Short mmCIF file of C-alpha atoms in Angstrom, two decimals:
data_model
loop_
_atom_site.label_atom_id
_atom_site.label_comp_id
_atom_site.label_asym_id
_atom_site.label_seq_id
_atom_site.Cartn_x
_atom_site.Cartn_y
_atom_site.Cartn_z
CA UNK A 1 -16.06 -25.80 -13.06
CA UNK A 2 -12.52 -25.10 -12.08
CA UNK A 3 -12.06 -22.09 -14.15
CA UNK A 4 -15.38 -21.28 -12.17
CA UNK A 5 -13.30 -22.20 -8.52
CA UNK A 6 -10.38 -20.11 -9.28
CA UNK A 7 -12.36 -16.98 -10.23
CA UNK A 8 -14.28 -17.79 -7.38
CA UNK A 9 -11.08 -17.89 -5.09
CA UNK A 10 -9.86 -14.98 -6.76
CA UNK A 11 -12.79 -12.87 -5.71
CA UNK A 12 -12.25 -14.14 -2.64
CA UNK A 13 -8.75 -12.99 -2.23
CA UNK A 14 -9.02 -9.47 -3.47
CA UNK A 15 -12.11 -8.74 -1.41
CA UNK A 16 -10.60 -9.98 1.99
CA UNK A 17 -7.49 -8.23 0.97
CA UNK A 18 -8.78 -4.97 0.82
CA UNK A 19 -10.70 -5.32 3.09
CA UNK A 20 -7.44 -6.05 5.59
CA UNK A 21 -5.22 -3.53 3.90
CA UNK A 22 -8.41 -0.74 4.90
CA UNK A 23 -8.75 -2.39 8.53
CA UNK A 24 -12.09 -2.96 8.11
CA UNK A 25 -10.84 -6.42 9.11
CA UNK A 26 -8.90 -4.77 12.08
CA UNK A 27 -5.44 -6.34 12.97
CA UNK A 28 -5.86 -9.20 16.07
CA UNK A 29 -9.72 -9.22 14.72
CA UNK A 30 -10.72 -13.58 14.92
CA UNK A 31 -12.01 -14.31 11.12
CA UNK A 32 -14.24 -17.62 10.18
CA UNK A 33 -14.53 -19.10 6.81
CA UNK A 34 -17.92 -19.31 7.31
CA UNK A 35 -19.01 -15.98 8.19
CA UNK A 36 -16.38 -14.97 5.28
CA UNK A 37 -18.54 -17.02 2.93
CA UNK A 38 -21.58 -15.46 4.04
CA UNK A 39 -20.66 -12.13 4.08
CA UNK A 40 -18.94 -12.44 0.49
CA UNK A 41 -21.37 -14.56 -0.46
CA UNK A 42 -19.20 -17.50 -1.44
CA UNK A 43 -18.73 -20.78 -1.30
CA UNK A 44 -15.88 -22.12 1.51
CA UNK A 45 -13.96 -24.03 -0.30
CA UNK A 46 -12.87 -20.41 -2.56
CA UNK A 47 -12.51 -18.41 0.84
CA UNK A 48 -10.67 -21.19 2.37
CA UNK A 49 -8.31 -21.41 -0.77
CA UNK A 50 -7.77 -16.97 -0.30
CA UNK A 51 -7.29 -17.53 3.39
CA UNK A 52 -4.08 -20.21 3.27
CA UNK A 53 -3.05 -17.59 0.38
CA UNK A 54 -2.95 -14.47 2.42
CA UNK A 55 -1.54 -16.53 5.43
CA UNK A 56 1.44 -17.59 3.17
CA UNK A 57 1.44 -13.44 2.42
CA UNK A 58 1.55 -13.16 6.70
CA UNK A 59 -1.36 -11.42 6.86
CA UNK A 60 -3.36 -14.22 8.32
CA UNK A 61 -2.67 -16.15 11.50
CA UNK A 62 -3.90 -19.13 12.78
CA UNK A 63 -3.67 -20.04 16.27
CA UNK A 64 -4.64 -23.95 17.09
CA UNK A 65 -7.48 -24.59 19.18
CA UNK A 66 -8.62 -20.93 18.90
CA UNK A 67 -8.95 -19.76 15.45
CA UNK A 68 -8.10 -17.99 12.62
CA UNK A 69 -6.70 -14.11 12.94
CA UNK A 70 -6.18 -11.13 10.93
CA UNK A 71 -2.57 -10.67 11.44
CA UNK A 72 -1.06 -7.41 13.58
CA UNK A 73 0.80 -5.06 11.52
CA UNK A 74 4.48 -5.58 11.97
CA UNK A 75 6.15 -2.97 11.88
CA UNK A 76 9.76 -4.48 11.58
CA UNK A 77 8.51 -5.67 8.45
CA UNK A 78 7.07 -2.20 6.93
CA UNK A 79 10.28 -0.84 7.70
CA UNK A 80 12.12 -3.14 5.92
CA UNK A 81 9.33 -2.71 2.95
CA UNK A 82 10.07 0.61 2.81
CA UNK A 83 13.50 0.24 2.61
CA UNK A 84 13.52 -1.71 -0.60
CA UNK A 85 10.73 0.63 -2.13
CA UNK A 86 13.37 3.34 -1.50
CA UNK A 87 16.05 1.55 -3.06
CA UNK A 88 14.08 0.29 -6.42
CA UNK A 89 12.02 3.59 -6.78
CA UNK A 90 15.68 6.09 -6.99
CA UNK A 91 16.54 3.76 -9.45
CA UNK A 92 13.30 3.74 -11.44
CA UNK A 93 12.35 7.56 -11.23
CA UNK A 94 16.48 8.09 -12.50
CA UNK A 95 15.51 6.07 -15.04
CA UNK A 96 12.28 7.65 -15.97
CA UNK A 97 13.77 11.18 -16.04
CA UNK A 98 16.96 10.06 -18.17
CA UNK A 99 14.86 8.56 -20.82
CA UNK A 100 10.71 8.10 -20.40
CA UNK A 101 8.65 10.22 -22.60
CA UNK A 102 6.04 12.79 -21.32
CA UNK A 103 3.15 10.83 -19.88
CA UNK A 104 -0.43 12.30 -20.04
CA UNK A 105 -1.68 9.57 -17.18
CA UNK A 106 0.28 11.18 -14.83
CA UNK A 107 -1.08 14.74 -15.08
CA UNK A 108 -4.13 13.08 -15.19
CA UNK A 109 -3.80 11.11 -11.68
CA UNK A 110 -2.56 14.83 -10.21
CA UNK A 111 -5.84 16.15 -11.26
CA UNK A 112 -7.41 13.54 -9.40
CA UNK A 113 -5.79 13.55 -5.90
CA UNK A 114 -6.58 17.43 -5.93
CA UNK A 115 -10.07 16.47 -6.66
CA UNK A 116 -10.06 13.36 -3.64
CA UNK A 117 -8.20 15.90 -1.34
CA UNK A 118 -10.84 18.63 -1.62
CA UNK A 119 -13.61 15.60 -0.88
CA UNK A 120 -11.98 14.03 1.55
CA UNK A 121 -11.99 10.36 -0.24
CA UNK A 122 -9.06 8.90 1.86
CA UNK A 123 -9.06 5.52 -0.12
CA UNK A 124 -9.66 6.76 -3.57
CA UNK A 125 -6.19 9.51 -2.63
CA UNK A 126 -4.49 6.32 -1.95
CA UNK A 127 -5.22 4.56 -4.69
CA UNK A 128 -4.07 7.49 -7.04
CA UNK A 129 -1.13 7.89 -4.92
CA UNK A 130 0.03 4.31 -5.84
CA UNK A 131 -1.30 4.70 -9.65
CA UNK A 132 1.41 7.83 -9.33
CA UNK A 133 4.04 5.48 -8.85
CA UNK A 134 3.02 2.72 -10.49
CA UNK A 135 3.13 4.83 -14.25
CA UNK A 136 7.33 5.07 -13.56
CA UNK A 137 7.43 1.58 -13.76
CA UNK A 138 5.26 1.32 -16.69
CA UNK A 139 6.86 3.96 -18.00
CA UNK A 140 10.13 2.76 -17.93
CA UNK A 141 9.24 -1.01 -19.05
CA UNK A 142 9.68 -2.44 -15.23
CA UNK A 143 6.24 -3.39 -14.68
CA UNK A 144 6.62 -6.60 -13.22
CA UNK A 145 8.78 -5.27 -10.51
CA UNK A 146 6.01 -3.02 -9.38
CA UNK A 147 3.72 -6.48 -9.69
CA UNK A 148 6.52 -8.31 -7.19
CA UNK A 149 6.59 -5.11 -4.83
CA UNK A 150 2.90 -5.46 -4.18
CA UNK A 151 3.75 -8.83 -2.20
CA UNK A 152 6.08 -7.40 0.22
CA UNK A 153 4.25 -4.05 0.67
CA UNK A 154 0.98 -5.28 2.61
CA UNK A 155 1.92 -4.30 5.99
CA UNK A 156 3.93 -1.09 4.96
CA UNK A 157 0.63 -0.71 3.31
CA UNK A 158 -2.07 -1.12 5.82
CA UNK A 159 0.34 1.42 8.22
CA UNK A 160 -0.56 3.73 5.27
CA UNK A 161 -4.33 3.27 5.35
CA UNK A 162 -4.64 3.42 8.33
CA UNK A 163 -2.18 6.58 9.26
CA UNK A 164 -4.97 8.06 6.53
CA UNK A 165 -7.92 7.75 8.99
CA UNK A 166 -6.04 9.07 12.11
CA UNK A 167 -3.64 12.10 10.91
CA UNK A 168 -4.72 14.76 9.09
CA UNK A 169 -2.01 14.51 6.15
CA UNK A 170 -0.84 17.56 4.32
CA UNK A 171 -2.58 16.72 1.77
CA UNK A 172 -1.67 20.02 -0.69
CA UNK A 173 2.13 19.00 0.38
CA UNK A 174 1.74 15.26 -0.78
CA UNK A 175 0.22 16.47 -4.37
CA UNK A 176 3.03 19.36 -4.69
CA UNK A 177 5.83 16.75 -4.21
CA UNK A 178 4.11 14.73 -6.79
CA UNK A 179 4.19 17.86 -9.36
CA UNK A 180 7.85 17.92 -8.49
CA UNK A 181 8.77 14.83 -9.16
CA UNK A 182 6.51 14.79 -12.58
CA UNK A 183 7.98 18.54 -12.97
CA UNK A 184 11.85 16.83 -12.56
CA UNK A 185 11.14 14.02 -14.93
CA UNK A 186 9.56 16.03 -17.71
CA UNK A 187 12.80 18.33 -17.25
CA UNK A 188 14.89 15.26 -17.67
CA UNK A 189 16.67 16.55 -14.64
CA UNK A 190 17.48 12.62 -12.85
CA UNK A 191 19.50 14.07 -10.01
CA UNK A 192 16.48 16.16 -8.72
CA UNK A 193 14.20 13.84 -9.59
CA UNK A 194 16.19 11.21 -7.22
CA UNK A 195 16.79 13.73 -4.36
CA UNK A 196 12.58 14.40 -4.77
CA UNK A 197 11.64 10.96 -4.90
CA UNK A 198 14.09 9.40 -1.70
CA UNK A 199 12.46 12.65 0.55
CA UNK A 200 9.10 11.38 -0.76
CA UNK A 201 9.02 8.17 0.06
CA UNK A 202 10.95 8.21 3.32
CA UNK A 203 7.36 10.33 4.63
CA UNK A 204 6.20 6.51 4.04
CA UNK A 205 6.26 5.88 8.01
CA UNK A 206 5.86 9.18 9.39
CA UNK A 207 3.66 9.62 12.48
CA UNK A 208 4.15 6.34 13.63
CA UNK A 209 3.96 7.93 17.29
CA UNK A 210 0.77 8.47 16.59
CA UNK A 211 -0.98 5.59 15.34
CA UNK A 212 0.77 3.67 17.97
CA UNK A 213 -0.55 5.50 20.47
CA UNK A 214 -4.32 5.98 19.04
CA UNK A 215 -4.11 1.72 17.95
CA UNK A 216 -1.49 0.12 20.60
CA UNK A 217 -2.78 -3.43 20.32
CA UNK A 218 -2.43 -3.29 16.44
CA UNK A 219 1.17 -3.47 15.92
CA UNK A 220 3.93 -6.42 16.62
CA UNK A 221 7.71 -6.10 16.37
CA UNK A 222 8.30 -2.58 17.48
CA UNK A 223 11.22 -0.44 17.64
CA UNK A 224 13.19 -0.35 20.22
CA UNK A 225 14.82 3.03 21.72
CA UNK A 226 18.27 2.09 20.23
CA UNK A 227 16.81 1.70 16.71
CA UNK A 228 17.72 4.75 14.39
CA UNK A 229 13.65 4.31 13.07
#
């Protein structure tokens, strides 16, 4: 019965999650464990257990006497989650290029975003864009630090997804920095590889203009004019 709960719970999580980090739960949007249980077809107690999780994770708010919220994206935050991407990945992709052996998976995963690019399957790019990444720190042994950066990538994250459904990303551009990268790495080259991989991942936050404008009441803790962001 409890290994039953925690599955349960688990489900819960991942699919409300997702869900968030897509915006199909839009930032500010009021949640209720009961409709969550109905639509997920669950019981409460599980949805109630994923909801005090991903409020803990700051991605759900609740206000008293008015209800529970999907959290705004904070932007302060994403920054900051970029920041220490930046400063973990140069290390890793170094790494990777100084010592890692070829790795099939990641021609393989190139293949792929071509194939999601040509058919326009936003989500499915994304999700091979992080499996990218991901195989340096499998590669080089550090996958629990790619496990510990999902927790404090969710909002840098849902900026992603959702900068995929407004701008139309150069999407050749994104897959021919990836082959450089892979290209610098399989050359054991870890200078270039570094110099690729900071100029990559800096793009993290780029049009934010843009989705501020198209989605102004989705964002909290925005820049200021002085900030260098």
């Amino acid at each position: 019965m409890l290994n039953s709960l925690v599955s349960l719970k688990l489900q819960a999580y991942a699919t409300i999650l997702k869900k968030i980090i897509n915006t199909e739960y839009k930032p500010g949007q009021r949640i209720s464990e009961k409709e969550l249980g109905e639509e997920l077809n669950i019981g409460r107690t599980p949805v109630r257990e994923a909801l005090l999780q991903l409020r803990q994770e700051g991605l759900i708010n609740v206000v008293p006497q008015s209800g529970t919220y999907i959290t705004k994206i904070d932007l302060e935050v994403a920054v900051s989650a970029r920041f220490i991407r930046e400063s973990i990945e140069i290390r890793i992709i170094k790494e990777a290029a100084a010592t890692a052996p070829a790795s099939s998976r990641l021609h393989t995963i190139l293949n792929n975003q071509k194939f999601f690019s040509k058919q326009k399957e936003f989500e499915r790019f994304f999700a091979e864009d992080e499996a990218f990444h991901e195989e340096f720190y499998r590669m080089t042994n550090h996958q629990q630090v790619w496990d510990w950066l999902q927790t404090i990538n969710m909002q840098l994250n849902r900026f992603r997804m959702l900068r995929l459904k407004v701008v139309e990303l150069p999407w050749k551009a994104l897959i021919d920095e990836h082959q450089k990268i892979l290209t610098a790495v399989e050359q054991h080259k870890p200078a270039e590889a570094e110099r690729l991989i900071e100029n990559h991942l800096h793009l993290m936050l780029d049009e934010e203009g843009a989705l501020l404008k198209a989605f102004p009441d989705y964002f909290t803790n925005l820049p200021t004019a002085e900030d260098p962001e």
